Short mmCIF file of C-alpha atoms in Angstrom, two decimals:
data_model
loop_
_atom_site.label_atom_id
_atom_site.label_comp_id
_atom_site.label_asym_id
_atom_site.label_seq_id
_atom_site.Cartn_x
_atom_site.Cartn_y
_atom_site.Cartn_z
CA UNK A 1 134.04 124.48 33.79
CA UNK A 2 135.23 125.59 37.41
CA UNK A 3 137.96 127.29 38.16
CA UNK A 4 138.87 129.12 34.85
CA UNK A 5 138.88 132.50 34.27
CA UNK A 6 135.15 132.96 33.04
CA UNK A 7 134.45 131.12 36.12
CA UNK A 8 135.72 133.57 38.49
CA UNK A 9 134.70 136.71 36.36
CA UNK A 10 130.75 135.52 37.21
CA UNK A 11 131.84 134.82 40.44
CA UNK A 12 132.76 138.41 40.70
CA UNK A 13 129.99 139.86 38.89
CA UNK A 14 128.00 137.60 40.95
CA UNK A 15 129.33 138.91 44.32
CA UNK A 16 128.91 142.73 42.55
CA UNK A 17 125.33 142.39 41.56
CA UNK A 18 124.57 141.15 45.34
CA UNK A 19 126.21 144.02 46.55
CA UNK A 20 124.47 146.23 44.74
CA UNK A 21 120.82 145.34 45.36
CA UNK A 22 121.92 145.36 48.67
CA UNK A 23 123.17 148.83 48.80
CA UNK A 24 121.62 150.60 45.68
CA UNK A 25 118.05 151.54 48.21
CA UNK A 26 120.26 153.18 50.93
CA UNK A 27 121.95 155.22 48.10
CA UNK A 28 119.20 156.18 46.30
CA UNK A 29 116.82 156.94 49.66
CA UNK A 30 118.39 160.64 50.95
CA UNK A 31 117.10 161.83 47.52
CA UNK A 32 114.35 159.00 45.88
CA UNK A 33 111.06 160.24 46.49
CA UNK A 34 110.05 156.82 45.64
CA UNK A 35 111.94 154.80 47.97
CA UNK A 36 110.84 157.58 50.48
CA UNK A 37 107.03 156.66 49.95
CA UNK A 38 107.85 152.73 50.22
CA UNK A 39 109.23 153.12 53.73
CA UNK A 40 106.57 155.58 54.65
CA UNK A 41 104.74 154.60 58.22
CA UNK A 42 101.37 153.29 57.63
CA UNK A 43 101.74 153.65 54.33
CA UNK A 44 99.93 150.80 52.13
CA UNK A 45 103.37 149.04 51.70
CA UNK A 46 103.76 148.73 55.59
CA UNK A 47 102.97 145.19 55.06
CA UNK A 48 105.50 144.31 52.14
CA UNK A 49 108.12 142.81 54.68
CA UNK A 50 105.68 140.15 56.35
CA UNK A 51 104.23 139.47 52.75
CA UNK A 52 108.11 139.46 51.53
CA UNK A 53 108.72 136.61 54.52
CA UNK A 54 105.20 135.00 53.82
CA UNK A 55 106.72 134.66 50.05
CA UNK A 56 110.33 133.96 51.06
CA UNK A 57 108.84 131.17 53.21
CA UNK A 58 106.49 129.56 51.02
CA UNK A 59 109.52 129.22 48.37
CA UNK A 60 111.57 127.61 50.51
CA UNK A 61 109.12 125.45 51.97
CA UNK A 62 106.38 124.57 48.59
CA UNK A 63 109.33 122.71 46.57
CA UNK A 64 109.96 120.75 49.86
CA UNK A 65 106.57 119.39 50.08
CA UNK A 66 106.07 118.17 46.51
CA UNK A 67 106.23 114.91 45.04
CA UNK A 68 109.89 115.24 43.83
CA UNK A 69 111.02 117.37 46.92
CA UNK A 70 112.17 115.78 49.95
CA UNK A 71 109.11 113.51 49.91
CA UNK A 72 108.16 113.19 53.60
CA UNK A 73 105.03 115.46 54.25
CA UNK A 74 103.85 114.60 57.12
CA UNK A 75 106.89 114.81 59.34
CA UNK A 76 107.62 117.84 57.75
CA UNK A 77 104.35 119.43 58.04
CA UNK A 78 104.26 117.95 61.62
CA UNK A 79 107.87 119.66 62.58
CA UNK A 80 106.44 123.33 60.99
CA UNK A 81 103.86 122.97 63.50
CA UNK A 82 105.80 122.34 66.05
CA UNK A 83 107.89 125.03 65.42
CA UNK A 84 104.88 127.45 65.04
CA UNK A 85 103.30 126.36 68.43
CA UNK A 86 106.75 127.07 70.20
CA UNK A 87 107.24 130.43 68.24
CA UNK A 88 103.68 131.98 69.87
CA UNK A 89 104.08 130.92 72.87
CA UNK A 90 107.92 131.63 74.03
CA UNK A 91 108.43 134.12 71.18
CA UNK A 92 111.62 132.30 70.84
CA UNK A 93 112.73 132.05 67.54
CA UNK A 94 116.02 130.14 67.98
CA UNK A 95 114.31 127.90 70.50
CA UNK A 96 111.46 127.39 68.52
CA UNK A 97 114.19 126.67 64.97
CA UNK A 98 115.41 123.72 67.42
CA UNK A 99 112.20 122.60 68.79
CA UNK A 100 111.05 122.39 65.19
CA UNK A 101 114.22 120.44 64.29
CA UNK A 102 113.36 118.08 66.74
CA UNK A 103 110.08 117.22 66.03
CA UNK A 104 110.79 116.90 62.63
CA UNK A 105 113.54 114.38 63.05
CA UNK A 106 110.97 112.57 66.09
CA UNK A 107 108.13 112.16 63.51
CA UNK A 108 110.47 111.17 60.76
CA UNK A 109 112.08 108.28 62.91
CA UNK A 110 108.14 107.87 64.60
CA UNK A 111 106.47 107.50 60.96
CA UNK A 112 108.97 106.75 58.00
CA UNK A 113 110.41 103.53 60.33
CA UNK B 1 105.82 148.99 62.84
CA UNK B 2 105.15 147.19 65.87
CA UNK B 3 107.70 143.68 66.51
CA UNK B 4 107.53 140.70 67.95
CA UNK B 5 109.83 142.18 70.68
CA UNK B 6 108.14 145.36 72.01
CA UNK B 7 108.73 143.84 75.33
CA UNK B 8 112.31 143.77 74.83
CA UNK B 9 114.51 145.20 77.30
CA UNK B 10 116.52 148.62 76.80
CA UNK B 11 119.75 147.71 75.24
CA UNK B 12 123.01 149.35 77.29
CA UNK B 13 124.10 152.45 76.31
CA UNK B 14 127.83 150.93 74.57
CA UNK B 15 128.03 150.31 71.49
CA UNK B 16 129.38 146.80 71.78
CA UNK B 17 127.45 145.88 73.90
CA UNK B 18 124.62 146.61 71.03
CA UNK B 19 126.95 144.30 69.02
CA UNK B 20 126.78 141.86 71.66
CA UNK B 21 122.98 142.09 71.58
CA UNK B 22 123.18 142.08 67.32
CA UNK B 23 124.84 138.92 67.96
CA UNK B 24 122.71 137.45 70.51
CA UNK B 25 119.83 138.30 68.29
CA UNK B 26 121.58 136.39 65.49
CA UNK B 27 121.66 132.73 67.44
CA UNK B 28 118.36 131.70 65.54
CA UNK B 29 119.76 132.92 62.24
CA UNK B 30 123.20 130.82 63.05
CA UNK B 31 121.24 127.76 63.83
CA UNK B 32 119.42 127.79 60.53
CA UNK B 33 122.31 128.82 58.60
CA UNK B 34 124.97 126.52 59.50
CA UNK B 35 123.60 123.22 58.31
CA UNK B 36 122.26 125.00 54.99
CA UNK B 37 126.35 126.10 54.57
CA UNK B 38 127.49 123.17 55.28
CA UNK B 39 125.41 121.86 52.39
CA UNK B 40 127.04 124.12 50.23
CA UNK B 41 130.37 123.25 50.91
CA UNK B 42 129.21 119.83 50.51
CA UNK B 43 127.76 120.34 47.48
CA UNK B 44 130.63 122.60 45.95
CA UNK B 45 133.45 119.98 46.17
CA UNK B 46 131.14 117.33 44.51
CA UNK B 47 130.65 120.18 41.61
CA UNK B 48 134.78 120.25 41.20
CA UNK B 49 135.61 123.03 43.24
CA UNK B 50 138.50 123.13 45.84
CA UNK B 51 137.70 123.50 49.39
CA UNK B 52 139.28 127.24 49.68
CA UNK B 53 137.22 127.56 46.29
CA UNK B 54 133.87 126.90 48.11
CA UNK B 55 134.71 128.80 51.32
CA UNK B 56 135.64 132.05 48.92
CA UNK B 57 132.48 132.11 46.94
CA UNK B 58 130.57 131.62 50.47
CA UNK B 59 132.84 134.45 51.36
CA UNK B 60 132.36 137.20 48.55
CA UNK B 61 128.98 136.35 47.42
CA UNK B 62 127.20 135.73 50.46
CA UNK B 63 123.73 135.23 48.70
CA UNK B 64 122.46 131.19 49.40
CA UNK B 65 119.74 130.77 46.52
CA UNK B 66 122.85 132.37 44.21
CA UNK B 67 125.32 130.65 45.04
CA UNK B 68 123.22 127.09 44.74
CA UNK B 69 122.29 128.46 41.36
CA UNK B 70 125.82 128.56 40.60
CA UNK B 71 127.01 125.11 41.80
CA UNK B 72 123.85 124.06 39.54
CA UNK B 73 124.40 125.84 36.48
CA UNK B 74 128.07 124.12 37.17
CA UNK B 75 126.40 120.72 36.66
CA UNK B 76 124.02 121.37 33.77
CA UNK B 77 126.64 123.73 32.13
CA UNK B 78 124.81 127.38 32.07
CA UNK B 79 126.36 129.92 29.63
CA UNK B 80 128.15 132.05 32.49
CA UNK B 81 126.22 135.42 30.78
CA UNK B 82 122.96 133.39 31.65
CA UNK B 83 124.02 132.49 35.21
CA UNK B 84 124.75 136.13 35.80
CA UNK B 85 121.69 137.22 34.83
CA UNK B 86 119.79 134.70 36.72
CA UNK B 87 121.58 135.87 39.97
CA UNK B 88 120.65 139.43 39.07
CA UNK B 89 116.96 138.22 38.89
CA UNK B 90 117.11 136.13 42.18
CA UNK B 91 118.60 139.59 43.82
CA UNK B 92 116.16 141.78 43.02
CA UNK B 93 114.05 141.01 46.01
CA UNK B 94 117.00 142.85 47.88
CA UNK B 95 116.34 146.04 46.65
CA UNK B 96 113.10 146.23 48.98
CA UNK B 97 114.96 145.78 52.08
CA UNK B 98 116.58 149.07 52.04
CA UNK B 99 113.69 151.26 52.01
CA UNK B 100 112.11 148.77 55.25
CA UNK B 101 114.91 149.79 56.90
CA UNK B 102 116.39 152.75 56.03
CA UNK B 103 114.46 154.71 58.42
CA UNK B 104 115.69 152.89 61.40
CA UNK B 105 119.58 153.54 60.54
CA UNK B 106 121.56 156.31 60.89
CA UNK B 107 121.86 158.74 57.87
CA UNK B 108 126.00 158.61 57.46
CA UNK B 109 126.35 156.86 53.62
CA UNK B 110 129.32 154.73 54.68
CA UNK B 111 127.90 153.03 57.07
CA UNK B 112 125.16 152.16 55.99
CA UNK B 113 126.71 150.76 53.10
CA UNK B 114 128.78 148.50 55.04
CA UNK B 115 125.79 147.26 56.38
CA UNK B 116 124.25 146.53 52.82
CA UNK B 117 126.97 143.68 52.54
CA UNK B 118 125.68 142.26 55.48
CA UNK B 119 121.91 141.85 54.38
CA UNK B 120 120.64 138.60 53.50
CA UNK B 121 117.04 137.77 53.68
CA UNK B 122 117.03 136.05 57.34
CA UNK B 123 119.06 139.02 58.34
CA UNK B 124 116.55 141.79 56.97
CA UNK B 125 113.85 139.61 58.63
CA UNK B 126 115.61 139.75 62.15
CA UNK B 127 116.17 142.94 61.67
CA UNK B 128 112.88 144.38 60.93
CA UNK B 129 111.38 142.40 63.81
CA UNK B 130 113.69 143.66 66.34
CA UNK B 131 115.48 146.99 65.87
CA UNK B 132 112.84 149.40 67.00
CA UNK B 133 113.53 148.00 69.93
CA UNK B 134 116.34 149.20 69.83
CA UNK B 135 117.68 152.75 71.25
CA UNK B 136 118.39 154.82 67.66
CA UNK B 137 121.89 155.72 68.65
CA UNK B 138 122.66 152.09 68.66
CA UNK B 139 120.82 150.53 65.94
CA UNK B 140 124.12 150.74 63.60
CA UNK B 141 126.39 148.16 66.17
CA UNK B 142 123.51 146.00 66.64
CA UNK B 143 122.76 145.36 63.03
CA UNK B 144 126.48 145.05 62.20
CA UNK B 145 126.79 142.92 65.13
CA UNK B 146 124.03 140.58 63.55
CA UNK B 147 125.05 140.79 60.02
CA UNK B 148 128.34 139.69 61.14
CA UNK B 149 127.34 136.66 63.22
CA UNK B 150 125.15 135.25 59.91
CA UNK B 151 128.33 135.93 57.36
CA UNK B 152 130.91 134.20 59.51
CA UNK B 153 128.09 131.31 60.38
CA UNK B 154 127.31 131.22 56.57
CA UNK B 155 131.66 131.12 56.30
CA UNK B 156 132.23 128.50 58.71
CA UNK B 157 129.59 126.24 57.91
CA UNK B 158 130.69 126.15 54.70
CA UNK B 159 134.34 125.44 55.50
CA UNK B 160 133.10 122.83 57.37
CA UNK B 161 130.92 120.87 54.78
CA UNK B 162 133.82 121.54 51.94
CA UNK B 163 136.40 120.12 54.63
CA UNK B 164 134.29 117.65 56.45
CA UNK B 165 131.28 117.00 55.31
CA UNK B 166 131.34 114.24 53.61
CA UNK B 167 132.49 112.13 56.67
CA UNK B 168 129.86 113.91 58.98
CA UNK B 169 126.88 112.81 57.30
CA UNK B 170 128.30 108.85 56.44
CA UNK B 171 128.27 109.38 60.06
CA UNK B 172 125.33 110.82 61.48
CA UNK B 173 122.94 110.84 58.57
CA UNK B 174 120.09 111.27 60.59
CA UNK B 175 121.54 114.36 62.31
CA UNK B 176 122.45 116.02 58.74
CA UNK B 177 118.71 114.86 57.77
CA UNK B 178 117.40 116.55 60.59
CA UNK B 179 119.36 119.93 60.30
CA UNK B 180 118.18 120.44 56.83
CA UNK B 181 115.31 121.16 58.39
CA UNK B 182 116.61 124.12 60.29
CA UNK B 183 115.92 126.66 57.20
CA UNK B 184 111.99 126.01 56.54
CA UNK B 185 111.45 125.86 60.38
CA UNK B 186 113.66 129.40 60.93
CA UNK B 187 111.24 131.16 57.78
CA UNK B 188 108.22 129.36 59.63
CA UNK B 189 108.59 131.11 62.65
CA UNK B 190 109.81 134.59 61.35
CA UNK B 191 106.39 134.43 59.67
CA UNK B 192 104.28 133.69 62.57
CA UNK B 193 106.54 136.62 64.45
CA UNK B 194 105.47 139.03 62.05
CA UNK B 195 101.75 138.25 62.21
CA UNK B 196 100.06 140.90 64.27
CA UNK B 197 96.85 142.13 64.31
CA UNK B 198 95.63 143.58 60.68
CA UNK B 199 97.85 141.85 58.75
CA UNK B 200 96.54 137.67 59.06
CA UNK B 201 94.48 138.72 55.77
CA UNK B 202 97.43 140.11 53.64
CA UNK B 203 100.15 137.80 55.10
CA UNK B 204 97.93 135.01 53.78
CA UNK B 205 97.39 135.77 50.81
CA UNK B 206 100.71 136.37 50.40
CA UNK B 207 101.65 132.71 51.22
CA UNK B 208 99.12 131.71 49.10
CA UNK B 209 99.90 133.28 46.30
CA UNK B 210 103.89 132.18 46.28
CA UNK B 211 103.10 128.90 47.62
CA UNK B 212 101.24 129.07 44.00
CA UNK B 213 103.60 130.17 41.80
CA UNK B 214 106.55 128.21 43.55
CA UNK B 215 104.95 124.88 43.20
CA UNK B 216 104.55 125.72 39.33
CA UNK B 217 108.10 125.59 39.65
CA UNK B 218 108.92 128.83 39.98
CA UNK B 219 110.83 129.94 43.39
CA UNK B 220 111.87 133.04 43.04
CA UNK B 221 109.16 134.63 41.53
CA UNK B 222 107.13 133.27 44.24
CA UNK B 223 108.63 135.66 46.78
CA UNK B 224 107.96 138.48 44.79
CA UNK B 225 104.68 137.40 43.60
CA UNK B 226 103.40 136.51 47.98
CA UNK B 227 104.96 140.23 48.02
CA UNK B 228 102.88 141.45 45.45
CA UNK B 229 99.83 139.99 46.61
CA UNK B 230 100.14 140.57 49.87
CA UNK B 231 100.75 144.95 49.55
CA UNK B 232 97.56 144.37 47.01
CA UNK B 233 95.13 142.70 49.85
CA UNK B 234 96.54 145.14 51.85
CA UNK B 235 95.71 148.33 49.85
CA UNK B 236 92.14 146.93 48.63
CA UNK B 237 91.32 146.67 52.80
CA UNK B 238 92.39 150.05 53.23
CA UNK B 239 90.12 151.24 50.59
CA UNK B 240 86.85 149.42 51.53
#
């Protein structure tokens, strides 16, 4: 199934369609009212990126946490913490990615012995 | 919009150094792409692919949750027509991006469809923290500067699992344990960045409401479902 030509012709089509939700919004904004009232200041969809990341976050995350996910909740739960704690006070995020990373690999070797 | 950076120094006047600082603002993006690459290339060659394989569909598609649908639909053989239109429906989160940030980028077409290619989720998410504080004249550099640094990160850390690793985690298995980690913790704290004042109430709701629908089972509609909610708790506040 890899490798063929179908293969590569989704592959391509693949790459295209990323492309062009990617791009489509910058083409369309000199002219789409629409796109102009979504990136409005102040306007009621100011808050669509958080709640984008909020939702972006809890997909990644959710599926983790359940019973046929990774199956470790507490040194996972204990390492988001961590990395939430470090993020509001430094404001680091890269520090607070590998502070996170290490407390979830401390707790995992601390609980899951 | 106010960021998580309004303290930020000024960024010099060159515009590579505003690549330089792109890049510098992509190190926590690097450190929680690299090990989720290297899983793809990991997970490619067990699918059947070639190593150069791997590394070229890392390459052109540059879109993680698509390209892990792909090595999947590899394994439970997925009509390619189906797989297509799965990846279209997994994208269409992307088209919000461009209106978030179209106001902060300069107005000349081609480049800011060169930047296009280079926005992924963690990258729009970086970006909209961080580039008002950034001078307007320079905004371009930086973000190509940290688009770039995530697609060659995303490149080389799948080269790297395709390649090597295999080996690396027979290894250090509780190092590659530990770095798959790196992705939930990075979207953890991009979220707490973005809370400011006003917006606790809509931003949780909007977890709430995709931690909901994605542990029905349903991931990607999750994101745009915690988007949904959130613009509506939003808009009801403004209202009352």
């Amino acid at each position: 199934m890899t490798g063929g030509l179908a293969f590569w012709v989704a592959v391509a089509a693949m790459a295209a369609i990323t492309y062009l939700t990617r791009a489509l919004p910058f083409i369309l904004s000199a002219r789409s009212r629409l796109l102009e009232r979504l990136s409005r200041e102040g306007s009621a969809l100011a808050v669509l990126g958080p709640a984008l990341l909020a939702g972006i976050a809890a997909a990644v995350i959710v599926p983790d946490l359940l019973p046929a996910g990774a199956g470790r909740p507490l040194p996972y739960l204990g390492g988001l913490a961590v990395t939430a704690c470090a993020v509001r006070r430094w404001s680091n995020t890269g520090a607070a990615v590998l502070l996170g990373v290490a407390g979830y690999a401390l707790l995992r070797a601390l609980l899951l012995q | 919009m106010e960021t998580a950076s309004a303290g930020a120094r000024p960024l010099p006047a060159r515009p590579g150094h505003a690549r330089r600082e792109g890049l510098k603002a992509c190190l926590p993006v690097m450190i929680g792409y690299f090990p989720v690459a290297m899983t793809f290339g990991i997970a490619g060659t067990a699918a059947g692919l070639t190593a150069p394989q791997v590394v070229l569909i890392s390459a052109l598609v540059y879109a993680g949750a698509s390209q892990f649908l792909l090595l999947a639909s590899i394994k439970a053989g997925t009509p390619w027509p189906w797989v297509v239109a799965l990846c279209s429906l997994l994208n269409a989160r992307h088209l919000l991006y461009g209106p978030l940030l179209s106001r902060f980028l300069p107005q000349a077409l081609g480049a800011r469809l060169r930047a296009a290619f280079l926005l992924t989720d963690e990258v729009f998410a970086t970006a909209l923290q961080r580039i008002e504080a950034v001078p307007p004249g320079r905004r371009q550099p930086w973000l190509v500067g940290l688009g770039l640094g995530a697609w060659l990160t995303w490149i080389a850390g799948t080269a790297v699992g395709a390649y090597a690793g295999g080996g690396l985690e027979a290894r250090f298995p509780v190092l590659a344990e530990a770095m798959r980690f790196a992705l939930p913790a990075l979207f953890m704290a991009l979220v707490c960045q973005s809370l400011r004042r006003g917006l606790w109430l809509p931003v949780g709701a909007a977890l709430a409401a995709a931690a909901a629908v994605a542990a029905a089972g349903y991931a990607t509609l999750a994101i745009l479902a915690g988007a949904a909610a959130g613009c509506l708790v939003h808009a009801l506040r403004r209202r009352a």
